[in-house]
PDB file of C-alpha atoms in Angstrom:
ATOM      1  CA  MET A   1      16.981   9.066   7.795  1.00  0.00           C
ATOM      2  CA  ALA A   2      15.515   8.200  11.191  1.00  0.00           C
ATOM      3  CA  HIS A   3      18.472   9.623  13.137  1.00  0.00           C
ATOM      4  CA  PHE A   4      17.198  13.143  12.386  1.00  0.00           C
ATOM      5  CA  TYR A   5      14.243  12.457  14.626  1.00  0.00           C
ATOM      6  CA  TYR A   6      16.096  10.627  17.399  1.00  0.00           C
ATOM      7  CA  VAL A   7      19.503  12.356  17.365  1.00  0.00           C
ATOM      8  CA  HIS A   8      18.782  15.845  16.021  1.00  0.00           C
ATOM      9  CA  PHE A   9      15.154  16.201  17.173  1.00  0.00           C
ATOM     10  CA  ALA A  10      13.759  17.094  13.757  1.00  0.00           C
ATOM     11  CA  PHE A  11      11.078  15.634  11.504  1.00  0.00           C
ATOM     12  CA  PRO A  12      12.706  14.759   8.167  1.00  0.00           C
ATOM     13  CA  THR A  13      10.061  15.608   5.573  1.00  0.00           C
ATOM     14  CA  SER A  14      12.105  14.698   2.509  1.00  0.00           C
ATOM     15  CA  PHE A  15      15.144  12.458   2.165  1.00  0.00           C
ATOM     16  CA  ARG A  16      17.415  11.247  -0.645  1.00  0.00           C
ATOM     17  CA  ASN A  17      20.887   9.769  -1.047  1.00  0.00           C
ATOM     18  CA  VAL A  18      22.740   9.899  -4.355  1.00  0.00           C
ATOM     19  CA  PHE A  19      26.145   8.279  -4.873  1.00  0.00           C
ATOM     20  CA  GLU A  20      27.842   9.150  -8.151  1.00  0.00           C
ATOM     21  CA  ASP A  21      31.482   9.146  -9.262  1.00  0.00           C
ATOM     22  CA  HIS A  22      33.529  10.386  -6.315  1.00  0.00           C
ATOM     23  CA  THR A  23      30.601  12.170  -4.642  1.00  0.00           C
ATOM     24  CA  ALA A  24      28.117  10.943  -2.050  1.00  0.00           C
ATOM     25  CA  THR A  25      25.201  13.267  -1.380  1.00  0.00           C
ATOM     26  CA  GLN A  26      22.423  13.480   1.138  1.00  0.00           C
ATOM     27  CA  PHE A  27      19.452  15.748   0.452  1.00  0.00           C
ATOM     28  CA  MET A  28      17.145  16.397   3.355  1.00  0.00           C
ATOM     29  CA  GLU A  29      14.353  18.744   4.374  1.00  0.00           C
ATOM     30  CA  SER A  30      13.175  18.940   7.961  1.00  0.00           C
ATOM     31  CA  LYS A  31      11.186  20.841  10.528  1.00  0.00           C
ATOM     32  CA  GLY A  32      11.919  20.977  14.228  1.00  0.00           C
ATOM     33  CA  ARG A  33      10.285  18.907  16.949  1.00  0.00           C
ATOM     34  CA  PRO A  34       8.176  21.095  19.242  1.00  0.00           C
ATOM     35  CA  ASP A  35       8.677  18.749  22.194  1.00  0.00           C
ATOM     36  CA  LYS A  36      12.441  19.078  22.349  1.00  0.00           C
ATOM     37  CA  ALA A  37      13.594  22.661  22.431  1.00  0.00           C
ATOM     38  CA  GLY A  38      11.372  25.185  23.989  1.00  0.00           C
ATOM     39  CA  GLY A  39       7.649  25.716  23.438  1.00  0.00           C
ATOM     40  CA  TYR A  40       6.833  26.195  19.793  1.00  0.00           C
ATOM     41  CA  GLY A  41      10.281  27.549  19.024  1.00  0.00           C
ATOM     42  CA  ASP A  42      11.617  24.634  17.083  1.00  0.00           C
ATOM     43  CA  ALA A  43       8.342  23.912  15.341  1.00  0.00           C
ATOM     44  CA  GLU A  44       8.983  27.074  13.361  1.00  0.00           C
ATOM     45  CA  LEU A  45      12.420  25.999  12.225  1.00  0.00           C
ATOM     46  CA  PHE A  46      12.678  24.649   8.684  1.00  0.00           C
ATOM     47  CA  LEU A  47      15.842  23.333   7.061  1.00  0.00           C
ATOM     48  CA  LYS A  48      16.838  22.357   3.552  1.00  0.00           C
ATOM     49  CA  SER A  49      20.146  20.544   3.624  1.00  0.00           C
ATOM     50  CA  GLU A  50      22.391  19.395   0.785  1.00  0.00           C
ATOM     51  CA  ALA A  51      25.461  17.572   2.077  1.00  0.00           C
ATOM     52  CA  THR A  52      28.053  16.186  -0.328  1.00  0.00           C
ATOM     53  CA  TYR A  53      31.209  14.235   0.385  1.00  0.00           C
ATOM     54  CA  TYR A  54      33.813  14.830  -2.341  1.00  0.00           C
ATOM     55  CA  GLY A  55      35.626  11.625  -1.543  1.00  0.00           C
ATOM     56  CA  PRO A  56      36.152  10.652   2.083  1.00  0.00           C
ATOM     57  CA  ALA A  57      38.320  13.670   2.892  1.00  0.00           C
ATOM     58  CA  TYR A  58      35.785  16.459   3.078  1.00  0.00           C
ATOM     59  CA  MET A  59      32.104  17.305   2.997  1.00  0.00           C
ATOM     60  CA  ILE A  60      30.292  20.522   2.184  1.00  0.00           C
ATOM     61  CA  ASN A  61      26.845  20.960   3.708  1.00  0.00           C
ATOM     62  CA  TRP A  62      24.733  23.779   2.275  1.00  0.00           C
ATOM     63  CA  LEU A  63      21.875  24.695   4.578  1.00  0.00           C
ATOM     64  CA  ASP A  64      18.929  26.935   3.810  1.00  0.00           C
ATOM     65  CA  THR A  65      17.326  27.853   7.101  1.00  0.00           C
ATOM     66  CA  ASP A  66      13.988  29.422   7.905  1.00  0.00           C
ATOM     67  CA  TYR A  67      13.373  30.321  11.533  1.00  0.00           C
ATOM     68  CA  LYS A  68      10.123  32.151  12.208  1.00  0.00           C
ATOM     69  CA  GLY A  69      10.283  33.504   8.682  1.00  0.00           C
ATOM     70  CA  PHE A  70      13.892  34.696   8.957  1.00  0.00           C
ATOM     71  CA  ARG A  71      15.647  32.966   6.092  1.00  0.00           C
ATOM     72  CA  THR A  72      19.376  32.684   5.720  1.00  0.00           C
ATOM     73  CA  GLU A  73      22.094  30.443   4.342  1.00  0.00           C
ATOM     74  CA  VAL A  74      24.657  28.481   6.300  1.00  0.00           C
ATOM     75  CA  VAL A  75      27.552  26.385   4.998  1.00  0.00           C
ATOM     76  CA  LEU A  76      29.285  23.752   7.088  1.00  0.00           C
ATOM     77  CA  VAL A  77      32.557  22.268   5.852  1.00  0.00           C
ATOM     78  CA  ASN A  78      34.164  19.352   7.596  1.00  0.00           C
ATOM     79  CA  CYS A  79      37.301  17.405   6.776  1.00  0.00           C
ATOM     80  CA  HIS A  80      39.020  14.267   8.004  1.00  0.00           C
ATOM     81  CA  VAL A  81      42.767  13.816   8.171  1.00  0.00           C
ATOM     82  CA  PRO A  82      43.879  10.238   8.923  1.00  0.00           C
ATOM     83  CA  THR A  83      46.248  10.065  11.872  1.00  0.00           C
ATOM     84  CA  GLY A  84      46.530   6.256  12.187  1.00  0.00           C
ATOM     85  CA  PRO A  85      44.853   2.982  11.207  1.00  0.00           C
ATOM     86  CA  ASP A  86      41.855   3.692  13.450  1.00  0.00           C
ATOM     87  CA  SER A  87      41.940   7.434  14.093  1.00  0.00           C
ATOM     88  CA  PHE A  88      41.531  10.716  12.269  1.00  0.00           C
ATOM     89  CA  LEU A  89      41.619  14.402  12.963  1.00  0.00           C
ATOM     90  CA  LEU A  90      38.218  16.008  12.420  1.00  0.00           C
ATOM     91  CA  GLN A  91      38.017  19.706  11.654  1.00  0.00           C
ATOM     92  CA  TYR A  92      34.951  21.752  10.787  1.00  0.00           C
ATOM     93  CA  GLY A  93      34.036  25.305  10.041  1.00  0.00           C
ATOM     94  CA  ILE A  94      30.729  27.102   9.666  1.00  0.00           C
ATOM     95  CA  THR A  95      29.929  30.223   7.688  1.00  0.00           C
ATOM     96  CA  VAL A  96      26.683  32.189   7.874  1.00  0.00           C
ATOM     97  CA  LYS A  97      25.436  34.574   5.204  1.00  0.00           C
ATOM     98  CA  LYS A  98      25.536  38.188   6.310  1.00  0.00           C
ATOM     99  CA  PRO A  99      21.929  39.420   6.239  1.00  0.00           C
ATOM    100  CA  GLU A 100      21.312  42.602   4.261  1.00  0.00           C
ATOM    101  CA  GLY A 101      20.269  45.738   6.066  1.00  0.00           C
ATOM    102  CA  LEU A 102      21.611  44.774   9.471  1.00  0.00           C
ATOM    103  CA  ASP A 103      24.397  46.516  11.342  1.00  0.00           C
ATOM    104  CA  ASP A 104      27.632  44.612  11.869  1.00  0.00           C
ATOM    105  CA  LYS A 105      26.994  43.997  15.544  1.00  0.00           C
ATOM    106  CA  THR A 106      23.624  42.335  14.894  1.00  0.00           C
ATOM    107  CA  ALA A 107      25.006  40.369  11.925  1.00  0.00           C
ATOM    108  CA  ASP A 108      27.881  39.179  14.098  1.00  0.00           C
ATOM    109  CA  TYR A 109      25.456  38.109  16.811  1.00  0.00           C
ATOM    110  CA  ILE A 110      23.375  36.112  14.311  1.00  0.00           C
ATOM    111  CA  ALA A 111      26.473  34.511  12.791  1.00  0.00           C
ATOM    112  CA  LYS A 112      27.752  33.387  16.183  1.00  0.00           C
ATOM    113  CA  LYS A 113      24.328  32.110  17.210  1.00  0.00           C
ATOM    114  CA  TYR A 114      23.869  30.031  14.052  1.00  0.00           C
ATOM    115  CA  ALA A 115      27.458  28.784  14.108  1.00  0.00           C
ATOM    116  CA  THR A 116      26.973  27.608  17.683  1.00  0.00           C
ATOM    117  CA  MET A 117      23.649  25.909  16.936  1.00  0.00           C
ATOM    118  CA  PHE A 118      24.906  24.061  13.861  1.00  0.00           C
ATOM    119  CA  GLY A 119      28.212  23.280  15.551  1.00  0.00           C
ATOM    120  CA  GLU A 120      26.343  21.578  18.391  1.00  0.00           C
ATOM    121  CA  GLY A 121      24.148  19.733  15.890  1.00  0.00           C
ATOM    122  CA  PHE A 122      27.275  18.451  14.145  1.00  0.00           C
ATOM    123  CA  LEU A 123      28.739  17.335  17.469  1.00  0.00           C
ATOM    124  CA  GLN A 124      25.610  15.205  18.048  1.00  0.00           C
ATOM    125  CA  ASP A 125      26.816  13.169  15.054  1.00  0.00           C
ATOM    126  CA  VAL A 126      30.421  13.227  16.269  1.00  0.00           C
ATOM    127  CA  HIS A 127      29.313  11.807  19.609  1.00  0.00           C
ATOM    128  CA  ILE A 128      28.027   8.741  17.750  1.00  0.00           C
ATOM    129  CA  TRP A 129      31.180   8.440  15.625  1.00  0.00           C
ATOM    130  CA  LYS A 130      33.267   8.336  18.796  1.00  0.00           C
ATOM    131  CA  ASN A 131      31.289   5.330  19.992  1.00  0.00           C
ATOM    132  CA  LYS A 132      31.118   3.154  16.895  1.00  0.00           C
ATOM    133  CA  VAL A 133      33.327   0.392  15.550  1.00  0.00           C
ATOM    134  CA  PRO A 134      33.587  -1.010  12.026  1.00  0.00           C
ATOM    135  CA  VAL A 135      31.596  -4.194  11.476  1.00  0.00           C
ATOM    136  CA  GLN A 136      32.409  -6.006   8.278  1.00  0.00           C
ATOM    137  CA  ASN A 137      29.288  -8.161   8.337  1.00  0.00           C
ATOM    138  CA  PRO A 138      26.506  -6.007   9.802  1.00  0.00           C
ATOM    139  CA  LEU A 139      23.132  -7.567  10.504  1.00  0.00           C
ATOM    140  CA  LEU A 140      20.906  -5.309   8.426  1.00  0.00           C
ATOM    141  CA  CYS A 141      17.336  -4.912   7.372  1.00  0.00           C
ATOM    142  CA  GLU A 142      16.325  -3.000   4.247  1.00  0.00           C
ATOM    143  CA  GLU A 143      15.239   0.026   6.275  1.00  0.00           C
ATOM    144  CA  ASP A 144      18.797   0.541   7.518  1.00  0.00           C
ATOM    145  CA  GLY A 145      19.372   2.240   4.178  1.00  0.00           C
ATOM    146  CA  PRO A 146      22.007   1.785   1.476  1.00  0.00           C
ATOM    147  CA  VAL A 147      24.859   0.626   3.745  1.00  0.00           C
ATOM    148  CA  TYR A 148      26.422  -1.727   1.181  1.00  0.00           C
ATOM    149  CA  GLN A 149      26.045   0.837  -1.618  1.00  0.00           C
ATOM    150  CA  LEU A 150      27.877   3.390   0.545  1.00  0.00           C
ATOM    151  CA  ARG A 151      30.663   0.911   1.282  1.00  0.00           C
ATOM    152  CA  ARG A 152      30.894   0.022  -2.414  1.00  0.00           C
ATOM    153  CA  TRP A 153      31.257   3.759  -3.193  1.00  0.00           C
ATOM    154  CA  TYR A 154      33.825   4.182  -0.397  1.00  0.00           C
ATOM    155  CA  GLU A 155      35.933   1.248  -1.592  1.00  0.00           C
ATOM    156  CA  GLN A 156      37.029   3.161  -4.713  1.00  0.00           C
ATOM    157  CA  PHE A 157      39.295   5.262  -2.476  1.00  0.00           C
ATOM    158  CA  TYR A 158      41.013   2.191  -1.012  1.00  0.00           C
ATOM    159  CA  VAL A 159      42.079   0.456  -4.240  1.00  0.00           C
ATOM    160  CA  ASP A 160      44.439   1.346  -7.057  1.00  0.00           C
ATOM    161  CA  VAL A 161      42.803   3.325  -9.852  1.00  0.00           C
ATOM    162  CA  ALA A 162      43.140   0.295 -12.147  1.00  0.00           C
ATOM    163  CA  ASP A 163      41.031  -1.723  -9.707  1.00  0.00           C
ATOM    164  CA  VAL A 164      38.142   0.730  -9.447  1.00  0.00           C
ATOM    165  CA  ARG A 165      35.050  -1.105 -10.711  1.00  0.00           C
ATOM    166  CA  PRO A 166      32.261   0.725 -12.576  1.00  0.00           C
ATOM    167  CA  GLU A 167      29.648  -0.108  -9.930  1.00  0.00           C
ATOM    168  CA  MET A 168      31.687   1.814  -7.347  1.00  0.00           C
ATOM    169  CA  ARG A 169      31.085   5.024  -9.330  1.00  0.00           C
ATOM    170  CA  ASP A 170      27.786   4.345 -11.120  1.00  0.00           C
ATOM    171  CA  ARG A 171      24.981   6.633 -10.054  1.00  0.00           C
ATOM    172  CA  PHE A 172      22.760   5.178  -7.337  1.00  0.00           C
ATOM    173  CA  GLU A 173      19.688   6.913  -5.921  1.00  0.00           C
ATOM    174  CA  PHE A 174      17.916   6.027  -2.702  1.00  0.00           C
ATOM    175  CA  GLU A 175      14.735   7.847  -1.795  1.00  0.00           C
ATOM    176  CA  VAL A 176      12.492   7.543   1.228  1.00  0.00           C
ATOM    177  CA  ASP A 177       9.031   9.033   1.322  1.00  0.00           C
ATOM    178  CA  THR A 178       8.932  10.046   4.983  1.00  0.00           C
ATOM    179  CA  THR A 179       5.138  10.394   5.186  1.00  0.00           C
ATOM    180  CA  LYS A 180       4.585   7.097   6.965  1.00  0.00           C
ATOM    181  CA  ALA A 181       7.387   7.582   9.496  1.00  0.00           C
ATOM    182  CA  ASN A 182       6.187  11.106  10.270  1.00  0.00           C
ATOM    183  CA  GLU A 183       2.649   9.900  11.000  1.00  0.00           C
ATOM    184  CA  PHE A 184       4.142   7.762  13.774  1.00  0.00           C
ATOM    185  CA  TRP A 185       6.519  10.462  15.005  1.00  0.00           C
ATOM    186  CA  GLN A 186       3.865  13.196  15.006  1.00  0.00           C
ATOM    187  CA  ALA A 187       1.693  11.004  17.214  1.00  0.00           C
ATOM    188  CA  GLU A 188       4.618  10.346  19.556  1.00  0.00           C
ATOM    189  CA  VAL A 189       5.428  14.065  19.808  1.00  0.00           C
ATOM    190  CA  ALA A 190       1.750  14.898  20.452  1.00  0.00           C
ATOM    191  CA  ASP A 191       1.832  12.387  23.316  1.00  0.00           C
ATOM    192  CA  ASN A 192       5.025  13.954  24.672  1.00  0.00           C
ATOM    193  CA  LEU A 193       3.533  17.453  24.528  1.00  0.00           C
ATOM    194  CA  ARG A 194       0.372  16.330  26.281  1.00  0.00           C
ATOM    195  CA  ARG A 195       2.381  14.641  29.026  1.00  0.00           C
ATOM    196  CA  MET A 196       4.662  17.673  29.403  1.00  0.00           C
ATOM    197  CA  ALA A 197       1.603  19.952  29.717  1.00  0.00           C
ATOM    198  CA  GLU A 198       0.146  17.690  32.406  1.00  0.00           C
ATOM    199  CA  GLU A 199       3.426  17.619  34.312  1.00  0.00           C
ATOM    200  CA  GLY A 200       4.108  21.325  33.832  1.00  0.00           C
ATOM    201  CA  ASP A 201       7.338  20.430  32.056  1.00  0.00           C
ATOM    202  CA  GLN A 202       8.780  23.111  29.787  1.00  0.00           C
ATOM    203  CA  GLY A 203      10.704  20.621  27.671  1.00  0.00           C
ATOM    204  CA  ASP A 204      14.401  19.903  27.465  1.00  0.00           C
ATOM    205  CA  ALA A 205      15.398  23.469  26.781  1.00  0.00           C
ATOM    206  CA  PRO A 206      14.179  26.903  27.810  1.00  0.00           C
ATOM    207  CA  ALA A 207      11.638  28.538  25.513  1.00  0.00           C
ATOM    208  CA  GLY A 208      13.036  30.902  22.921  1.00  0.00           C
ATOM    209  CA  ASP A 209      15.676  30.307  20.293  1.00  0.00           C
ATOM    210  CA  PRO A 210      16.295  26.802  19.018  1.00  0.00           C
ATOM    211  CA  GLN A 211      19.338  25.356  20.730  1.00  0.00           C
ATOM    212  CA  ILE A 212      20.646  22.978  18.139  1.00  0.00           C
ATOM    213  CA  MET A 213      20.274  22.407  14.424  1.00  0.00           C
ATOM    214  CA  SER A 214      21.723  19.860  12.057  1.00  0.00           C
ATOM    215  CA  GLY A 215      21.499  18.995   8.391  1.00  0.00           C
ATOM    216  CA  THR A 216      23.549  15.835   8.584  1.00  0.00           C
TER     217      THR A 216
ATOM    218  CA  MET B   1      42.129  -4.175   1.801  1.00  0.00           C
ATOM    219  CA  SER B   2      40.056  -1.968   3.995  1.00  0.00           C
ATOM    220  CA  SER B   3      38.264  -3.313   7.066  1.00  0.00           C
ATOM    221  CA  PHE B   4      34.786  -2.642   5.703  1.00  0.00           C
ATOM    222  CA  VAL B   5      35.189  -4.587   2.444  1.00  0.00           C
ATOM    223  CA  PRO B   6      33.361  -7.931   2.649  1.00  0.00           C
ATOM    224  CA  THR B   7      35.535 -11.046   2.530  1.00  0.00           C
ATOM    225  CA  ARG B   8      33.442 -13.882   3.986  1.00  0.00           C
ATOM    226  CA  PRO B   9      31.121 -15.693   1.553  1.00  0.00           C
ATOM    227  CA  GLU B  10      28.107 -14.911   3.762  1.00  0.00           C
ATOM    228  CA  THR B  11      28.905 -11.203   3.766  1.00  0.00           C
ATOM    229  CA  LEU B  12      29.500 -11.164   0.018  1.00  0.00           C
ATOM    230  CA  GLU B  13      26.086 -12.774  -0.366  1.00  0.00           C
ATOM    231  CA  ASP B  14      24.563 -10.099   1.896  1.00  0.00           C
ATOM    232  CA  GLN B  15      26.204  -7.434  -0.243  1.00  0.00           C
ATOM    233  CA  ARG B  16      24.756  -9.022  -3.371  1.00  0.00           C
ATOM    234  CA  LEU B  17      21.292  -9.216  -1.786  1.00  0.00           C
ATOM    235  CA  TYR B  18      21.291  -5.548  -0.821  1.00  0.00           C
ATOM    236  CA  THR B  19      22.923  -4.126  -3.974  1.00  0.00           C
ATOM    237  CA  GLU B  20      21.759  -6.372  -6.818  1.00  0.00           C
ATOM    238  CA  ALA B  21      18.972  -8.756  -5.872  1.00  0.00           C
ATOM    239  CA  ARG B  22      15.419  -7.788  -6.787  1.00  0.00           C
ATOM    240  CA  LEU B  23      16.501  -4.941  -9.062  1.00  0.00           C
ATOM    241  CA  VAL B  24      13.880  -4.795 -11.815  1.00  0.00           C
ATOM    242  CA  GLU B  25      14.768  -3.233 -15.144  1.00  0.00           C
ATOM    243  CA  VAL B  26      12.649  -0.208 -15.966  1.00  0.00           C
ATOM    244  CA  ALA B  27      12.967   1.549 -19.312  1.00  0.00           C
ATOM    245  CA  CYS B  28      12.382   5.282 -19.439  1.00  0.00           C
ATOM    246  CA  LEU B  29       9.284   6.162 -21.470  1.00  0.00           C
ATOM    247  CA  ASP B  30      11.013   9.266 -22.869  1.00  0.00           C
ATOM    248  CA  CYS B  31      14.582   8.190 -23.679  1.00  0.00           C
ATOM    249  CA  THR B  32      16.594   4.998 -24.133  1.00  0.00           C
ATOM    250  CA  ALA B  33      17.827   4.810 -20.543  1.00  0.00           C
ATOM    251  CA  THR B  34      17.169   1.575 -18.668  1.00  0.00           C
ATOM    252  CA  VAL B  35      17.775   1.443 -14.916  1.00  0.00           C
ATOM    253  CA  GLY B  36      17.441  -1.081 -12.090  1.00  0.00           C
ATOM    254  CA  VAL B  37      14.628  -0.321  -9.624  1.00  0.00           C
ATOM    255  CA  LYS B  38      13.800  -1.740  -6.223  1.00  0.00           C
ATOM    256  CA  LYS B  39      10.883  -0.779  -4.022  1.00  0.00           C
ATOM    257  CA  ASN B  40      10.968  -2.080  -0.450  1.00  0.00           C
ATOM    258  CA  SER B  41       7.684  -0.336   0.249  1.00  0.00           C
ATOM    259  CA  GLU B  42       5.438   2.275  -1.294  1.00  0.00           C
ATOM    260  CA  HIS B  43       7.568   4.794   0.576  1.00  0.00           C
ATOM    261  CA  HIS B  44      10.951   3.700  -0.748  1.00  0.00           C
ATOM    262  CA  THR B  45      12.641   3.661  -4.166  1.00  0.00           C
ATOM    263  CA  SER B  46      16.181   2.644  -5.094  1.00  0.00           C
ATOM    264  CA  VAL B  47      17.445   3.432  -8.605  1.00  0.00           C
ATOM    265  CA  GLN B  48      20.641   1.868  -9.919  1.00  0.00           C
ATOM    266  CA  TRP B  49      22.027   3.619 -12.973  1.00  0.00           C
ATOM    267  CA  SER B  50      24.721   2.420 -15.362  1.00  0.00           C
ATOM    268  CA  SER B  51      27.035   4.753 -17.231  1.00  0.00           C
ATOM    269  CA  ALA B  52      25.203   3.870 -20.476  1.00  0.00           C
ATOM    270  CA  ALA B  53      21.832   4.797 -18.938  1.00  0.00           C
ATOM    271  CA  LEU B  54      23.231   8.065 -17.636  1.00  0.00           C
ATOM    272  CA  ARG B  55      24.596   8.958 -21.081  1.00  0.00           C
ATOM    273  CA  ALA B  56      21.147   8.304 -22.567  1.00  0.00           C
ATOM    274  CA  CYS B  57      19.311  10.576 -20.123  1.00  0.00           C
ATOM    275  CA  PRO B  58      18.977  14.099 -21.523  1.00  0.00           C
ATOM    276  CA  GLU B  59      18.017  15.355 -18.073  1.00  0.00           C
ATOM    277  CA  LEU B  60      21.127  14.121 -16.254  1.00  0.00           C
ATOM    278  CA  CYS B  61      23.799  13.620 -18.927  1.00  0.00           C
ATOM    279  CA  GLY B  62      26.347  16.336 -19.193  1.00  0.00           C
ATOM    280  CA  HIS B  63      26.106  17.007 -15.525  1.00  0.00           C
ATOM    281  CA  ASP B  64      29.518  16.969 -13.985  1.00  0.00           C
ATOM    282  CA  PRO B  65      29.642  16.493 -10.203  1.00  0.00           C
ATOM    283  CA  SER B  66      33.264  17.633 -10.175  1.00  0.00           C
ATOM    284  CA  ALA B  67      32.081  21.046 -11.322  1.00  0.00           C
ATOM    285  CA  GLY B  68      30.478  21.360  -7.903  1.00  0.00           C
ATOM    286  CA  ARG B  69      26.916  21.116  -9.130  1.00  0.00           C
ATOM    287  CA  ARG B  70      24.725  21.260  -6.094  1.00  0.00           C
ATOM    288  CA  ASP B  71      21.703  19.663  -7.753  1.00  0.00           C
ATOM    289  CA  VAL B  72      23.378  16.258  -8.226  1.00  0.00           C
ATOM    290  CA  HIS B  73      20.748  14.870  -5.856  1.00  0.00           C
ATOM    291  CA  ARG B  74      17.882  15.782  -8.180  1.00  0.00           C
ATOM    292  CA  ALA B  75      16.111  12.899  -9.874  1.00  0.00           C
ATOM    293  CA  CYS B  76      15.119  12.834 -13.538  1.00  0.00           C
ATOM    294  CA  PRO B  77      11.385  13.609 -13.415  1.00  0.00           C
ATOM    295  CA  ARG B  78      10.718  11.651 -16.622  1.00  0.00           C
ATOM    296  CA  LEU B  79      12.404   8.551 -15.253  1.00  0.00           C
ATOM    297  CA  MET B  80      10.512   8.917 -11.963  1.00  0.00           C
ATOM    298  CA  ALA B  81       7.229   9.112 -13.907  1.00  0.00           C
ATOM    299  CA  SER B  82       8.264   6.007 -15.862  1.00  0.00           C
ATOM    300  CA  ILE B  83       9.004   4.156 -12.611  1.00  0.00           C
ATOM    301  CA  ASP B  84       5.629   5.205 -11.184  1.00  0.00           C
ATOM    302  CA  ALA B  85       3.941   3.875 -14.335  1.00  0.00           C
ATOM    303  CA  ALA B  86       5.842   0.580 -14.078  1.00  0.00           C
ATOM    304  CA  VAL B  87       4.801   0.218 -10.431  1.00  0.00           C
ATOM    305  CA  ARG B  88       1.158   0.934 -11.288  1.00  0.00           C
ATOM    306  CA  ALA B  89       1.336  -1.646 -14.076  1.00  0.00           C
ATOM    307  CA  GLY B  90       2.567  -4.210 -11.553  1.00  0.00           C
ATOM    308  CA  ASP B  91       5.961  -4.607 -13.243  1.00  0.00           C
ATOM    309  CA  VAL B  92       7.882  -3.628 -10.101  1.00  0.00           C
ATOM    310  CA  PRO B  93       7.029  -5.691  -7.023  1.00  0.00           C
ATOM    311  CA  VAL B  94       6.632  -3.643  -3.855  1.00  0.00           C
ATOM    312  CA  GLY B  95       7.935  -5.117  -0.606  1.00  0.00           C
ATOM    313  CA  ALA B  96      11.062  -6.261   1.203  1.00  0.00           C
ATOM    314  CA  HIS B  97      12.145  -9.790   1.948  1.00  0.00           C
ATOM    315  CA  ASP B  98      12.884  -9.006   5.565  1.00  0.00           C
ATOM    316  CA  GLY B  99       9.283  -8.084   5.958  1.00  0.00           C
ATOM    317  CA  TYR B 100       7.562  -4.745   6.464  1.00  0.00           C
TER     318      TYR B 100
END
């Protein structure tokens, strides 16, 4: 949950994981951090994200976006093809709903813009994946989230069907009320904005359109 | 066996602690479903279903994730209300062992 704030520069306002049968889902709602991408630009960006893995091979991420009142739908699909014991080929594609009443040139511009922004958001995650290693016995605290439940779910794809245990597929729900975390983060962002105003800093990105978005 | 599957006794115990320990049975006030609930804080809830509980829940049974249902993440509101009632009654302890 917390990586949305630190990696994707968004406040997660609602967060749930549900593992059931062969699916693993993350539901998330967020709004952008005003201290990270241009003036108040990102503060007016709202996302509702439903991301479901259908087994380890592919994920579909439905995204409802609202930027300054302009609402549209984006779908990101990514898939993993194993290429060795410790490598895989990652492919992703992004589709953006064609807004009604706009000419093709404008619609094309919007589609490219959104595809770029969500593509870069996805690559923020990929950057982490490229720098992580499997740890069989991680040192966890409860706030790290349902790591063992996810591994239990994942294991069903690495055993023969006869050896799949019910708990690997039983429904499990994990919900975090993000109110408390956001109180802390809002204060931190307010501090950042005050410091940036004092230093005449315009933030990490030029004012205007949000640069990056992510629902995962 | 895959690299992420626990093998050492200490790791298996960790897995048990995080997936099974402190799960408190909560019965739905509206149907015969009984689930395992854990609350690490007021801001967190884990719900462990069984296939029998899922079959008993009129809100969630019959839903088929393979049909591509996008609302698989939605909770059963009646069960959530039952969990809230159990927490208020003091039947579900709130807090984590690793302290926060």
